[in-house]
Short mmCIF file of C-alpha atoms (C1' of nucleotides) in Angstrom, two decimals:
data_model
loop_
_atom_site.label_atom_id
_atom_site.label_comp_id
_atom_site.label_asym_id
_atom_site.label_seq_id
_atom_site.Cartn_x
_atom_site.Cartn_y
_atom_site.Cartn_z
CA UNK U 1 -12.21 0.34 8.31
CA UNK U 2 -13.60 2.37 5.66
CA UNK U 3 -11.30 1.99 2.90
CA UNK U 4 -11.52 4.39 -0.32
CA UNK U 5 -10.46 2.96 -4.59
CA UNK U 6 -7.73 4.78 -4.19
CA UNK U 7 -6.31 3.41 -0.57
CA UNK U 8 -7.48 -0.12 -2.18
CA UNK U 9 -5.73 0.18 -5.69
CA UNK U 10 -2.34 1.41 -4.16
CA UNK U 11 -1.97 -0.92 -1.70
CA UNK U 12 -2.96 -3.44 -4.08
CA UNK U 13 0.16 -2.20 -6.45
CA UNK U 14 2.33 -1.90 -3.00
CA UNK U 15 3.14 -6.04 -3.47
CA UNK U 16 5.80 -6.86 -5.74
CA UNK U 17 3.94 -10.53 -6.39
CA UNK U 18 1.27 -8.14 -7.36
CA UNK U 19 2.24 -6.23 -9.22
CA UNK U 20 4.07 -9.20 -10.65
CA UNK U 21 0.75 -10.84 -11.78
CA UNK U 22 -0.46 -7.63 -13.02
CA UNK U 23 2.31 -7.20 -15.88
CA UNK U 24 2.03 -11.10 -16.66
CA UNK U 25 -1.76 -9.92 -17.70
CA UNK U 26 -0.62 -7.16 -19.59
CA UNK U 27 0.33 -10.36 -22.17
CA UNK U 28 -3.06 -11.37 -21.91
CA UNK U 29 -6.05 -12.93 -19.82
CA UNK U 30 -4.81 -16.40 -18.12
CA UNK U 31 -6.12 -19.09 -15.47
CA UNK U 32 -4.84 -18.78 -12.02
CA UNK U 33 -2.29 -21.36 -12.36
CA UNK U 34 -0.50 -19.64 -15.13
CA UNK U 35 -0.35 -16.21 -12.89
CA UNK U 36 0.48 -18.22 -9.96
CA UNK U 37 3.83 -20.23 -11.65
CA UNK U 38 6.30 -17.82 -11.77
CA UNK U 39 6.13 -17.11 -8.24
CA UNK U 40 7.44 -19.55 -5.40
CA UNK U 41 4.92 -19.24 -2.97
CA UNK U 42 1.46 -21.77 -1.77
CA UNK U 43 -1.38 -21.77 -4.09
CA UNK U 44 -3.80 -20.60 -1.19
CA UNK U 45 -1.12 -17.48 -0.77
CA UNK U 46 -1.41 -17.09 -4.86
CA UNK U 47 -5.49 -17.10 -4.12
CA UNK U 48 -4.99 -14.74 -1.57
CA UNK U 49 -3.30 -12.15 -3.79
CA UNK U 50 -6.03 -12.53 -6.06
CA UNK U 51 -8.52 -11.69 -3.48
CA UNK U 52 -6.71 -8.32 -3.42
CA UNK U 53 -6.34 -7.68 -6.65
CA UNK U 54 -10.35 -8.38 -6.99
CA UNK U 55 -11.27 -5.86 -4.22
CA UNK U 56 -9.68 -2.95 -5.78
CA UNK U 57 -11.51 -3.81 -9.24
CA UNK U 58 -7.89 -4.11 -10.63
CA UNK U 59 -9.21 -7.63 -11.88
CA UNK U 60 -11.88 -9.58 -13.16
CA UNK U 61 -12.83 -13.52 -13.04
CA UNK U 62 -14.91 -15.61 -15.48
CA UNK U 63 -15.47 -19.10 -14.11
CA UNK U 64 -14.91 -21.18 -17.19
CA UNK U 65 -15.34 -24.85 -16.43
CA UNK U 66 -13.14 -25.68 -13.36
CA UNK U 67 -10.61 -23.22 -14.25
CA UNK U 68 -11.16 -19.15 -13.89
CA UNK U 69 -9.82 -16.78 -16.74
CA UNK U 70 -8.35 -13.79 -14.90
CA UNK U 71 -7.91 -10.48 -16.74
CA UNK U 72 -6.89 -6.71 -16.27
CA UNK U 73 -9.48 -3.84 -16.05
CA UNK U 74 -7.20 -1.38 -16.11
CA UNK U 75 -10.18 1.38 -14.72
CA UNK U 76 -9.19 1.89 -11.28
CA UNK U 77 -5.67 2.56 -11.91
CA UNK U 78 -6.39 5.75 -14.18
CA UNK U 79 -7.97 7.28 -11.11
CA UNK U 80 -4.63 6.66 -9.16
CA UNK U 81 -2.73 7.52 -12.46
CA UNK U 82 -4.81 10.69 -12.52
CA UNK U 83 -3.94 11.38 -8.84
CA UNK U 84 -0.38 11.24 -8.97
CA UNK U 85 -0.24 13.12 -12.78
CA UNK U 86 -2.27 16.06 -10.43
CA UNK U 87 -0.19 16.60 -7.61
CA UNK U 88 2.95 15.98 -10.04
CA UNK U 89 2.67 19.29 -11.79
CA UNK U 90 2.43 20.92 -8.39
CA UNK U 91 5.30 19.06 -6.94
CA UNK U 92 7.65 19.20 -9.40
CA UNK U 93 7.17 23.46 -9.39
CA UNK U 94 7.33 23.17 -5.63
CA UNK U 95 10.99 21.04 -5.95
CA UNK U 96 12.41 23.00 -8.41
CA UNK U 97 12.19 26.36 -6.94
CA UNK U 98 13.67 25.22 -3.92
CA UNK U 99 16.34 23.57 -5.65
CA UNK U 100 16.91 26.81 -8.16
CA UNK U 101 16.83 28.68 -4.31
CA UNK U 102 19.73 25.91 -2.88
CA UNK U 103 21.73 26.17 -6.29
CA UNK U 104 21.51 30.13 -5.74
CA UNK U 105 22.02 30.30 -2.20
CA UNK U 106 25.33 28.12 -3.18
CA UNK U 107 26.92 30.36 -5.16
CA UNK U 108 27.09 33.48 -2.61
CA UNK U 109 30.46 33.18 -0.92
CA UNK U 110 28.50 33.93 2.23
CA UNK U 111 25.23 32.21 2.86
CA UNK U 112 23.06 34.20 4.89
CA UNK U 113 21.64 32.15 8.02
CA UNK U 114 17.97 33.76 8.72
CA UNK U 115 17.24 34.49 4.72
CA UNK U 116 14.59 31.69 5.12
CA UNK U 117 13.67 32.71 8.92
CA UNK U 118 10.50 34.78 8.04
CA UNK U 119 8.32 33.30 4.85
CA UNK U 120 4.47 34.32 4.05
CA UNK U 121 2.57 31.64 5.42
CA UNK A 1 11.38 -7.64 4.62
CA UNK A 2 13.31 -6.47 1.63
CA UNK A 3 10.84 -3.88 0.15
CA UNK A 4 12.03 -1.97 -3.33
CA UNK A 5 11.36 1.55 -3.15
CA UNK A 6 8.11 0.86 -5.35
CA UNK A 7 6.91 -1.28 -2.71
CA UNK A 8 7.15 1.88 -0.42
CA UNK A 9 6.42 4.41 -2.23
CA UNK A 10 2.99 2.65 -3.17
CA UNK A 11 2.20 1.31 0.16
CA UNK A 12 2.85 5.20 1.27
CA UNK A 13 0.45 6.36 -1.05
CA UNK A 14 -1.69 4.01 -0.27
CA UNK A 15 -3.13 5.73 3.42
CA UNK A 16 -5.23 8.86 2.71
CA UNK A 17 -3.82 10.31 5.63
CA UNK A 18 -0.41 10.25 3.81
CA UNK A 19 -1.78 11.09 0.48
CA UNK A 20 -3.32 14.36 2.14
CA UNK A 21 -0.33 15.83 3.68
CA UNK A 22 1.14 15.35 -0.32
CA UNK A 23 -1.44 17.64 -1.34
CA UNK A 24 -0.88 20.03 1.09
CA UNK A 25 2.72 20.28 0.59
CA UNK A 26 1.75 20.57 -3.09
CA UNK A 27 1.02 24.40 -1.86
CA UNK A 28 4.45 24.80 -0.07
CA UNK A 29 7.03 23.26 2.31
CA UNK A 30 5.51 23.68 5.77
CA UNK A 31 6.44 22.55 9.23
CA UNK A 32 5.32 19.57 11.31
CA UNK A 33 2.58 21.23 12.97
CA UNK A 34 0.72 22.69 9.77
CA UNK A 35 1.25 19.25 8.29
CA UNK A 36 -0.59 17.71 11.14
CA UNK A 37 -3.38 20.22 11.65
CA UNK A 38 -6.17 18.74 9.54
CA UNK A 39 -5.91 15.29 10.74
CA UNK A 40 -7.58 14.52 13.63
CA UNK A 41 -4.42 12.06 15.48
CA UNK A 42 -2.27 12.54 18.07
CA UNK A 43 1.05 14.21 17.23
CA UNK A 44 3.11 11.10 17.46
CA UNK A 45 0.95 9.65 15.08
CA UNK A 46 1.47 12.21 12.59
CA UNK A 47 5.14 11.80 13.56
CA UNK A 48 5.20 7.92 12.09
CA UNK A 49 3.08 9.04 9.25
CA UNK A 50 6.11 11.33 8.25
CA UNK A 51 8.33 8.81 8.90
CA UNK A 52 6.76 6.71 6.15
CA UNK A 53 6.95 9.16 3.53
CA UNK A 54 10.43 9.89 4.53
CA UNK A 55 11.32 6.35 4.05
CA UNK A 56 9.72 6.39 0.69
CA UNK A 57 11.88 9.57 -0.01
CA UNK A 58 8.63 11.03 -0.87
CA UNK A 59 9.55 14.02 1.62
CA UNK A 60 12.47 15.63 2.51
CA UNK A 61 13.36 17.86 5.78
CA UNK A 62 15.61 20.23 7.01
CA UNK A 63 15.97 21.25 10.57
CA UNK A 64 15.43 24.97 11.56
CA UNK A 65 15.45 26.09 14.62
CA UNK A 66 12.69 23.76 16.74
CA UNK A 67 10.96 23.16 13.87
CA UNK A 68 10.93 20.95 10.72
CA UNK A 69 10.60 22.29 7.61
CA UNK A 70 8.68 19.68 5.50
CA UNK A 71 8.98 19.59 1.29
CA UNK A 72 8.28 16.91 -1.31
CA UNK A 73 10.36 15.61 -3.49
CA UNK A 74 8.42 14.19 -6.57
CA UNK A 75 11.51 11.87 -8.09
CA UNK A 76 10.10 8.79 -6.62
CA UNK A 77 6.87 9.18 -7.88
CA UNK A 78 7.85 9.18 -10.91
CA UNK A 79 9.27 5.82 -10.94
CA UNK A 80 5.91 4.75 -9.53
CA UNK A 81 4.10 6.57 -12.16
CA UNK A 82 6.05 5.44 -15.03
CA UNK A 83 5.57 1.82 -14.10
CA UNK A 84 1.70 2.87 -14.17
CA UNK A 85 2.21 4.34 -17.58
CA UNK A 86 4.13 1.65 -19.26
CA UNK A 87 1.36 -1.33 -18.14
CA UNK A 88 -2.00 0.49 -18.48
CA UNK A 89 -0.44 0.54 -22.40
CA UNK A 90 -1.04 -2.78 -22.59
CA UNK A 91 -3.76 -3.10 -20.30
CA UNK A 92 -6.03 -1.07 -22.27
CA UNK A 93 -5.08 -3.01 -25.19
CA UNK A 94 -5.87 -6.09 -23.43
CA UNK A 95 -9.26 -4.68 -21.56
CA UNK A 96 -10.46 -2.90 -25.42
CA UNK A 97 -10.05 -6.62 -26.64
CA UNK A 98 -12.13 -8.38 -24.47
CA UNK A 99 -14.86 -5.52 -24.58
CA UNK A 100 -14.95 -5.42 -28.56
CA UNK A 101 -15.60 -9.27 -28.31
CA UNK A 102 -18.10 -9.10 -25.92
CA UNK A 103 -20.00 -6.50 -27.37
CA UNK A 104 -19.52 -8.33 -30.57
CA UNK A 105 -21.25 -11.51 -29.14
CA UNK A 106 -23.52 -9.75 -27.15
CA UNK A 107 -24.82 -8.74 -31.05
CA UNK A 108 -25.65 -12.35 -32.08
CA UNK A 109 -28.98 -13.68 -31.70
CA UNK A 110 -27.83 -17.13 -30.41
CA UNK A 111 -24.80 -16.34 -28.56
CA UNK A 112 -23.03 -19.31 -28.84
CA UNK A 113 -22.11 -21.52 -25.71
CA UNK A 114 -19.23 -23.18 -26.39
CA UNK A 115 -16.88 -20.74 -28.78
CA UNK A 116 -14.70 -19.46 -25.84
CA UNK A 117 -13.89 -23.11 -25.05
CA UNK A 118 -10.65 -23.52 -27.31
CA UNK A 119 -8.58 -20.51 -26.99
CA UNK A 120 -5.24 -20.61 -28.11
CA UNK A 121 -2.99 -20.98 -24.64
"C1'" DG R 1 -18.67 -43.35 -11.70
"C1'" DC R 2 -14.21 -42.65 -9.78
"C1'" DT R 3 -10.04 -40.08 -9.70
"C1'" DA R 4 -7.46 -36.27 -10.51
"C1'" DC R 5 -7.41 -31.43 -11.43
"C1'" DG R 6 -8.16 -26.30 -10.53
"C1'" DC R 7 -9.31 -23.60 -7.53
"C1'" DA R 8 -11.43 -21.58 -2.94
"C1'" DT R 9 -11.98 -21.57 2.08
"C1'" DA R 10 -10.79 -22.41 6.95
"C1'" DA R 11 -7.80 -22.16 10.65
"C1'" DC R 12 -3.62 -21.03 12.23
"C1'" DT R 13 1.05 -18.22 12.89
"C1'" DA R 14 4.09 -14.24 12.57
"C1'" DC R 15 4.72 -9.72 11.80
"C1'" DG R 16 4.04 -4.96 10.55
"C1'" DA R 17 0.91 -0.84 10.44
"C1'" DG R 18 -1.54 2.52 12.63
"C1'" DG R 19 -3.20 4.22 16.60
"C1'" DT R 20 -2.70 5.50 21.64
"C1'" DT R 21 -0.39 7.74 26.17
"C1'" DA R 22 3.69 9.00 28.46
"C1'" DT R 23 8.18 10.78 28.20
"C1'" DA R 24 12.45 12.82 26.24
"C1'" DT R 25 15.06 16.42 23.71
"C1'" DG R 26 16.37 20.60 22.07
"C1'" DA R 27 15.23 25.48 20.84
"C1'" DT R 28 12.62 29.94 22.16
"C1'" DG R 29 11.32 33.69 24.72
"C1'" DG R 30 10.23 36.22 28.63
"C1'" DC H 1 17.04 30.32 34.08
"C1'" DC H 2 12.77 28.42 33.47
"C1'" DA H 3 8.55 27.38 31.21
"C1'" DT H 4 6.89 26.34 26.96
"C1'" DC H 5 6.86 24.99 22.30
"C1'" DA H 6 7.88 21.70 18.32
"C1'" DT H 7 8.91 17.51 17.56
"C1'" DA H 8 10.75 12.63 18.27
"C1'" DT H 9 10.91 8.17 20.74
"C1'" DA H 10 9.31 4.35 23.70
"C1'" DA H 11 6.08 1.08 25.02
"C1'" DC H 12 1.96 -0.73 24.33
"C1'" DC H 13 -2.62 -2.39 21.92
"C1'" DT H 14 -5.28 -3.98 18.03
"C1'" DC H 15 -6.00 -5.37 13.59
"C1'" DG H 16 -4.86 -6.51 8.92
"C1'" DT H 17 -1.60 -8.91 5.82
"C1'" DA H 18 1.08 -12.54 4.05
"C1'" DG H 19 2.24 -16.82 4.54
"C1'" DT H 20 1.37 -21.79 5.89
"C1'" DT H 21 -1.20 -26.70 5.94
"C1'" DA H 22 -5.46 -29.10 5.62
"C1'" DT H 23 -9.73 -29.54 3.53
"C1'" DG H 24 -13.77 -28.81 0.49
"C1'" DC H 25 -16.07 -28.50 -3.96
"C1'" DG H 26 -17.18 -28.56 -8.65
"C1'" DT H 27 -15.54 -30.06 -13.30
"C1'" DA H 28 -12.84 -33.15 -16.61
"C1'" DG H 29 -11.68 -37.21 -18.46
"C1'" DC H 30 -10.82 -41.97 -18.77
#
DNA sequence: GCTACGCATAACTACGAGGTTATATGATGG
DNA sequence: CCATCATATAACCTCGTAGTTATGCGTAGC
């Protein structure tokens, strides 16, 4: 059940109404109604998605009279941000020897079948 | 049930089983069975777990022999991380904003009660 | 003060996600 | 050949998610 930031924030950002709401803030801070126009859906379903949104920090609430201002803190998405940027470097060194290996292995007029059979590892 | 490929690749990301076998394969394409080692699951479990990032296009195989051989490929990332990039722009913008001005009020002696109540939209 | 507004909560439905065990499939090696 | 290995698929369970309608609750405004 445990459920880490980063599990929260990405399946927060894995909803398009979501992530939908969360560019709307990016114009600035707004009352629920506001975030919830745009998309066709209940307003219970729209309170819902806030509920999400809340749980993995990715917004905050001021009650202000009956109405509640909703805006960004854009926090826990630099530690997902930072998490993909990581493994990106790696990844990107991984995929591109392989495909420098494919685009190599191409150009021989005859491919040999077990080059890859026996790797370190 | 249509889900864009952000919807997937975030909701991929999103299970820190998933997000572990990323980092290993940051080290090197691997097969099935190294993949699944660390994770205490049943096999077929790791097997839908695979499945997932393969529908995400977050990994790509290639049969050999009895075994799969497991790599990333980073290019849908990237669309996930650039829509990260492109908002947290603006969310820091926004999120800076509101902190300056609550700091700032936080400064007066008196903080006044009513001077959030008319804000312009 | 009463009514209407802005929102949350409760209770329900439908479905997908993540796990299991059991079984199938195809390649390997003795 | 036959047993075993590496992996997938099927069938099932449980729980969380995303939606609904109905209702509650505090604030605004006339």
């Amino acid at each position: 059940m445990r459920s880490s930031q980063l599990d929260l924030v990405f399946s927060a950002l894995a909803d398009p109404t979501r992530r939908g709401m969360l560019e709307r803030l990016a114009e600035g801070e707004t009352n629920v109604g506001t975030l919830a126009a745009p998309h066709d859906m209940s307003q219970p379903a729209v309170s819902k998605h806030l509920r999400v949104l809340e749980r993995a920090g990715l917004i905050q609430r001021t009650r202000h009279g009956r109405e509640h201002r909703i805006r960004v803190d854009p926090r826990p998405i630099e530690a997902a941000s930072t998490w993909i940027e990581h493994y990106t470097r790696f990844w990107k060194q991984q995929f591109d020897a392989v495909d420098a290996y494919l685009e190599a292995r191409a150009k021989q007029t005859h491919p040999p079948q077990r080059s890859k059979e026996r790797r370190k590892r």
